[in-house]
GROMACS .gro file of C-alpha atoms in nm:
model
  279
    1MET     CA    1   1.404  -0.153  -3.397
    2PHE     CA    2   1.736   0.031  -3.381
    3GLU     CA    3   2.047  -0.140  -3.517
    4LYS     CA    4   2.331  -0.250  -3.290
    5GLN     CA    5   2.596   0.020  -3.297
    6GLY     CA    6   2.903   0.084  -3.080
    7LEU     CA    7   2.812   0.028  -2.716
    8TYR     CA    8   2.441   0.024  -2.797
    9ASP     CA    9   2.270  -0.316  -2.822
   10PRO     CA   10   1.890  -0.335  -2.871
   11GLY     CA   11   1.901  -0.665  -2.683
   12TYR     CA   12   1.936  -0.467  -2.362
   13GLU     CA   13   1.611  -0.277  -2.418
   14HIS     CA   14   1.341  -0.336  -2.154
   15ASP     CA   15   0.984  -0.228  -2.110
   16ALA     CA   16   0.941  -0.035  -1.787
   17CYS     CA   17   0.662   0.116  -1.587
   18GLY     CA   18   0.611   0.484  -1.511
   19ILE     CA   19   0.624   0.685  -1.192
   20GLY     CA   20   0.545   1.042  -1.100
   21ALA     CA   21   0.546   1.274  -0.800
   22VAL     CA   22   0.363   1.597  -0.724
   23VAL     CA   23   0.472   1.819  -0.435
   24ASN     CA   24   0.351   2.152  -0.303
   25ILE     CA   25   0.685   2.300  -0.196
   26ASN     CA   26   0.526   2.532   0.061
   27GLY     CA   27   0.382   2.231   0.244
   28LYS     CA   28   0.019   2.341   0.211
   29ARG     CA   29  -0.226   2.052   0.186
   30ASP     CA   30  -0.487   2.074  -0.087
   31HIS     CA   31  -0.704   1.840  -0.292
   32SER     CA   32  -0.550   1.984  -0.608
   33ILE     CA   33  -0.237   1.774  -0.542
   34ILE     CA   34  -0.454   1.461  -0.572
   35THR     CA   35  -0.602   1.601  -0.893
   36TYR     CA   36  -0.255   1.668  -1.034
   37GLY     CA   37  -0.156   1.316  -0.929
   38LYS     CA   38  -0.450   1.179  -1.125
   39GLU     CA   39  -0.348   1.382  -1.430
   40THR     CA   40   0.009   1.256  -1.399
   41LEU     CA   41  -0.107   0.896  -1.373
   42MET     CA   42  -0.339   0.931  -1.671
   43ASN     CA   43  -0.044   1.057  -1.875
   44LEU     CA   44   0.150   0.746  -1.773
   45HIS     CA   45  -0.118   0.517  -1.913
   46HIS     CA   46   0.106   0.418  -2.204
   47ARG     CA   47   0.370   0.298  -1.952
   48GLY     CA   48   0.135   0.037  -1.805
   49ALA     CA   49   0.042  -0.310  -1.922
   50ALA     CA   50  -0.298  -0.462  -2.000
   51GLY     CA   51  -0.425  -0.810  -1.922
   52ALA     CA   52  -0.564  -1.056  -2.172
   53ASP     CA   53  -0.913  -0.917  -2.116
   54GLU     CA   54  -0.787  -0.569  -2.218
   55THR     CA   55  -0.972  -0.418  -1.919
   56THR     CA   56  -0.738  -0.527  -1.639
   57GLY     CA   57  -0.436  -0.313  -1.563
   58ASP     CA   58  -0.104  -0.446  -1.437
   59GLY     CA   59  -0.135  -0.221  -1.136
   60GLY     CA   60  -0.161   0.142  -1.039
   61GLY     CA   61  -0.179   0.346  -0.722
   62ILE     CA   62  -0.122   0.665  -0.528
   63LEU     CA   63   0.060   0.732  -0.202
   64PHE     CA   64  -0.013   1.054  -0.012
   65GLN     CA   65  -0.030   1.212   0.332
   66ILE     CA   66  -0.304   1.105   0.573
   67PRO     CA   67  -0.606   1.331   0.499
   68HIS     CA   68  -0.694   1.421   0.858
   69GLU     CA   69  -0.997   1.638   0.780
   70PHE     CA   70  -1.151   1.362   0.569
   71PHE     CA   71  -1.093   1.084   0.821
   72LEU     CA   72  -1.213   1.301   1.109
   73ASP     CA   73  -1.552   1.339   0.940
   74GLU     CA   74  -1.577   0.979   0.821
   75CYS     CA   75  -1.478   0.834   1.159
   76LYS     CA   76  -1.740   1.043   1.340
   77LYS     CA   77  -2.003   0.857   1.136
   78LEU     CA   78  -1.858   0.532   1.271
   79LYS     CA   79  -1.838   0.666   1.629
   80ILE     CA   80  -1.457   0.656   1.615
   81ASP     CA   81  -1.295   0.948   1.797
   82LEU     CA   82  -0.971   1.041   1.626
   83PRO     CA   83  -0.707   1.237   1.817
   84GLU     CA   84  -0.498   1.510   1.656
   85LEU     CA   85  -0.293   1.430   1.346
   86GLY     CA   86   0.026   1.246   1.438
   87LYS     CA   87  -0.129   1.070   1.738
   88TYR     CA   88  -0.293   0.802   1.526
   89ALA     CA   89  -0.206   0.584   1.230
   90VAL     CA   90  -0.413   0.449   0.942
   91GLY     CA   91  -0.361   0.116   0.773
   92MET     CA   92  -0.490   0.013   0.431
   93VAL     CA   93  -0.546  -0.360   0.473
   94PHE     CA   94  -0.631  -0.604   0.193
   95GLY     CA   95  -0.791  -0.931   0.301
   96PRO     CA   96  -0.958  -1.254   0.185
   97GLN     CA   97  -1.314  -1.248   0.052
   98ASN     CA   98  -1.404  -1.523   0.301
   99LYS     CA   99  -1.557  -1.328   0.592
  100GLU     CA  100  -1.457  -1.576   0.862
  101LEU     CA  101  -1.096  -1.593   0.743
  102ARG     CA  102  -1.084  -1.215   0.703
  103SER     CA  103  -1.203  -1.175   1.062
  104LYS     CA  104  -0.934  -1.413   1.191
  105CYS     CA  105  -0.662  -1.225   1.003
  106ASP     CA  106  -0.788  -0.890   1.137
  107LYS     CA  107  -0.780  -1.022   1.494
  108ILE     CA  108  -0.419  -1.136   1.452
  109LEU     CA  109  -0.328  -0.789   1.326
  110GLU     CA  110  -0.505  -0.630   1.624
  111LYS     CA  111  -0.317  -0.854   1.869
  112ALA     CA  112   0.014  -0.773   1.698
  113ILE     CA  113  -0.061  -0.403   1.736
  114ALA     CA  114  -0.146  -0.451   2.105
  115ASN     CA  115   0.177  -0.648   2.148
  116TYR     CA  116   0.366  -0.328   2.067
  117ASP     CA  117   0.163  -0.119   2.313
  118MET     CA  118  -0.067   0.051   2.065
  119LYS     CA  119  -0.448   0.051   2.058
  120VAL     CA  120  -0.689  -0.020   1.774
  121ILE     CA  121  -0.967   0.239   1.790
  122GLY     CA  122  -1.171   0.122   1.492
  123TRP     CA  123  -1.209  -0.016   1.142
  124ARG     CA  124  -1.359   0.138   0.830
  125ASP     CA  125  -1.485  -0.050   0.526
  126VAL     CA  126  -1.334   0.129   0.227
  127PRO     CA  127  -1.603   0.228  -0.027
  128VAL     CA  128  -1.532   0.076  -0.369
  129GLU     CA  129  -1.701   0.075  -0.709
  130LYS     CA  130  -1.642  -0.266  -0.869
  131ASP     CA  131  -1.812  -0.189  -1.199
  132CYS     CA  132  -1.493  -0.042  -1.343
  133LEU     CA  133  -1.285  -0.358  -1.291
  134GLY     CA  134  -1.178  -0.597  -1.562
  135GLU     CA  135  -1.269  -0.964  -1.536
  136ILE     CA  136  -0.920  -1.073  -1.425
  137ALA     CA  137  -0.889  -0.803  -1.158
  138LEU     CA  138  -1.238  -0.877  -1.030
  139SER     CA  139  -1.169  -1.249  -0.995
  140SER     CA  140  -0.878  -1.182  -0.759
  141GLU     CA  141  -1.014  -0.873  -0.579
  142PRO     CA  142  -0.943  -0.864  -0.204
  143THR     CA  143  -1.163  -0.699   0.057
  144MET     CA  144  -1.062  -0.344   0.156
  145LYS     CA  145  -1.055  -0.211   0.511
  146GLN     CA  146  -0.882   0.070   0.696
  147ILE     CA  147  -0.762   0.026   1.054
  148PHE     CA  148  -0.712   0.319   1.291
  149VAL     CA  149  -0.441   0.285   1.556
  150LEU     CA  150  -0.378   0.507   1.859
  151GLY     CA  151  -0.018   0.562   1.965
  152ASP     CA  152   0.116   0.844   2.181
  153TYR     CA  153   0.480   0.822   2.068
  154PRO     CA  154   0.728   1.042   1.882
  155GLU     CA  155   0.683   0.997   1.507
  156ILE     CA  156   0.990   0.779   1.447
  157GLU     CA  157   0.908   0.553   1.741
  158PHE     CA  158   0.544   0.530   1.632
  159GLU     CA  159   0.645   0.433   1.278
  160ARG     CA  160   0.888   0.174   1.415
  161ARG     CA  161   0.620   0.010   1.632
  162LEU     CA  162   0.375   0.004   1.342
  163TYR     CA  163   0.639  -0.162   1.124
  164MET     CA  164   0.710  -0.430   1.385
  165ALA     CA  165   0.340  -0.495   1.444
  166ARG     CA  166   0.284  -0.537   1.071
  167LYS     CA  167   0.575  -0.777   1.034
  168ARG     CA  168   0.458  -0.979   1.335
  169ALA     CA  169   0.104  -1.007   1.195
  170GLU     CA  170   0.226  -1.108   0.850
  171LYS     CA  171   0.449  -1.376   0.996
  172LEU     CA  172   0.180  -1.522   1.225
  173ILE     CA  173  -0.087  -1.520   0.953
  174LYS     CA  174   0.145  -1.692   0.707
  175GLU     CA  175   0.238  -1.956   0.967
  176LYS     CA  176  -0.125  -2.022   1.060
  177PHE     CA  177  -0.308  -2.003   0.728
  178GLY     CA  178  -0.041  -2.030   0.456
  179GLU     CA  179  -0.163  -1.971   0.101
  180GLU     CA  180  -0.523  -1.974   0.223
  181ALA     CA  181  -0.472  -1.617   0.344
  182GLU     CA  182  -0.245  -1.497   0.063
  183ASP     CA  183  -0.485  -1.207  -0.003
  184PHE     CA  184  -0.402  -1.059   0.337
  185TYR     CA  185  -0.171  -0.768   0.275
  186VAL     CA  186  -0.108  -0.441   0.458
  187ALA     CA  187  -0.067  -0.193   0.172
  188SER     CA  188   0.031   0.078   0.422
  189LEU     CA  189   0.032   0.128   0.799
  190SER     CA  190   0.163   0.467   0.900
  191CYS     CA  191   0.100   0.785   1.098
  192ARG     CA  192   0.228   0.981   0.797
  193THR     CA  193   0.094   0.840   0.472
  194ILE     CA  194  -0.166   0.612   0.316
  195ASN     CA  195  -0.165   0.405  -0.002
  196TYR     CA  196  -0.454   0.337  -0.240
  197LYS     CA  197  -0.364   0.085  -0.510
  198GLY     CA  198  -0.470  -0.226  -0.702
  199MET     CA  199  -0.483  -0.402  -1.038
  200PHE     CA  200  -0.591  -0.092  -1.222
  201PHE     CA  201  -0.540   0.118  -1.527
  202ALA     CA  202  -0.487   0.480  -1.428
  203TRP     CA  203  -0.852   0.582  -1.468
  204GLN     CA  204  -0.977   0.277  -1.280
  205LEU     CA  205  -0.789   0.374  -0.962
  206PHE     CA  206  -1.002   0.688  -0.924
  207ALA     CA  207  -1.322   0.518  -1.038
  208TYR     CA  208  -1.273   0.228  -0.794
  209PHE     CA  209  -1.195   0.443  -0.486
  210PRO     CA  210  -1.453   0.723  -0.440
  211ASP     CA  211  -1.242   0.851  -0.148
  212LEU     CA  212  -0.989   0.988  -0.396
  213MET     CA  213  -1.248   1.214  -0.558
  214ASP     CA  214  -1.356   1.368  -0.226
  215GLU     CA  215  -1.254   1.735  -0.190
  216ARG     CA  216  -1.177   1.676   0.179
  217VAL     CA  217  -0.888   1.448   0.083
  218LYS     CA  218  -0.595   1.690   0.099
  219THR     CA  219  -0.220   1.644   0.082
  220SER     CA  220   0.092   1.841   0.002
  221LEU     CA  221   0.257   1.551  -0.181
  222CYS     CA  222   0.171   1.237  -0.372
  223ILE     CA  223   0.353   0.959  -0.557
  224VAL     CA  224   0.181   0.773  -0.841
  225HIS     CA  225   0.274   0.463  -1.035
  226GLN     CA  226   0.151   0.273  -1.341
  227ARG     CA  227   0.297  -0.078  -1.348
  228TYR     CA  228   0.441  -0.277  -1.636
  229SER     CA  229   0.578  -0.600  -1.494
  230THR     CA  230   0.824  -0.801  -1.698
  231ASN     CA  231   0.938  -1.065  -1.449
  232THR     CA  232   0.645  -1.110  -1.210
  233LEU     CA  233   0.278  -1.179  -1.271
  234PRO     CA  234   0.048  -0.893  -1.171
  235ASN     CA  235  -0.160  -0.907  -0.855
  236TRP     CA  236  -0.322  -0.661  -0.616
  237LYS     CA  237  -0.044  -0.657  -0.358
  238LEU     CA  238   0.235  -0.603  -0.614
  239ALA     CA  239   0.076  -0.287  -0.749
  240GLN     CA  240   0.278   0.023  -0.666
  241PRO     CA  241   0.353   0.254  -0.495
  242PHE     CA  242   0.476   0.042  -0.207
  243ARG     CA  243   0.451   0.159   0.155
  244CYS     CA  244   0.720   0.427   0.127
  245ILE     CA  245   0.837   0.440  -0.235
  246ALA     CA  246   0.767   0.377  -0.601
  247HIS     CA  247   1.046   0.234  -0.813
  248ASN     CA  248   1.083   0.221  -1.187
  249GLY     CA  249   1.275  -0.089  -1.287
  250GLU     CA  250   1.334  -0.452  -1.204
  251ILE     CA  251   1.476  -0.607  -0.889
  252ASN     CA  252   1.621  -0.927  -1.030
  253THR     CA  253   1.856  -1.000  -0.738
  254LEU     CA  254   1.579  -1.031  -0.479
  255SER     CA  255   1.621  -1.404  -0.414
  256GLY     CA  256   1.996  -1.370  -0.374
  257ASN     CA  257   1.957  -1.082  -0.131
  258ARG     CA  258   1.700  -1.272   0.072
  259ASN     CA  259   1.925  -1.575   0.099
  260CYS     CA  260   2.221  -1.359   0.209
  261MET     CA  261   2.007  -1.208   0.484
  262ARG     CA  262   1.884  -1.550   0.599
  263ILE     CA  263   2.246  -1.657   0.646
  264ARG     CA  264   2.305  -1.354   0.871
  265GLU     CA  265   1.981  -1.376   1.072
  266ARG     CA  266   2.123  -1.585   1.358
  267SER     CA  267   2.399  -1.335   1.427
  268MET     CA  268   2.186  -1.021   1.393
  269ASP     CA  269   2.133  -0.794   1.693
  270SER     CA  270   1.959  -0.460   1.743
  271THR     CA  271   1.939  -0.219   2.034
  272VAL     CA  272   1.641  -0.057   1.860
  273TYR     CA  273   1.421  -0.362   1.802
  274GLY     CA  274   1.546  -0.577   2.090
  275GLU     CA  275   1.351  -0.903   2.124
  276GLY     CA  276   1.114  -0.781   1.857
  277LEU     CA  277   1.382  -0.856   1.597
  278ASN     CA  278   1.240  -1.209   1.567
  279ASP     CA  279   0.917  -1.061   1.434
   0.00000   0.00000   0.00000
């Protein structure tokens, strides 16, 4: 431990997680970017935390562009006809292990998507290999599905509608099922990117999701994250990256910010979201 000296005080030291990004600056999509992302994440292993069982990670994940070639082939097997890239969105949806409850949550999400004039064209069960999981991660593992959504809108408008549909579904599911459906979580829902994450060490992320090792999965950018939480307990949904970003540090003012926004909610107005603002 370093000694206190001048403006330096060891009492302000914090453990923090690690993030990384890999980008092909010419925009060309290639599986090598995923491979480099894996290498980056493996090198961040020391920035992540371990559970009491020593085989459960605090959380790790990768965010990258929708691999159109891969999904085109996989969806054909499921008799799902995908349009051209940009005309559809993919959602990575965590859900309860209870099949009946999972089905009810999925239906609410589908109705929320229809409410914003988009169409669900199919679901895909995400292949997973559970053998790599630690005991703690396995005990809280959600089910993994991908939803495919059709939307013939400009990109910004499409993303906006997907955002509102997600928020509407989350709100309705929470109101109807409460903590019973706490495993329901939309890790990503976008026409641009997709997020694979969970309570993993770096190596477990790629062992758990065979999709990530498939050569057809191509991207020109990826963001990776290995989590070390110091003020929240780890769980599957809190693993990073989040839907758009990865951040390295603590957000200790979250409750205060939420309360400030609740005070302002009644006076909020938006020409963009209109009546959908309530969602």
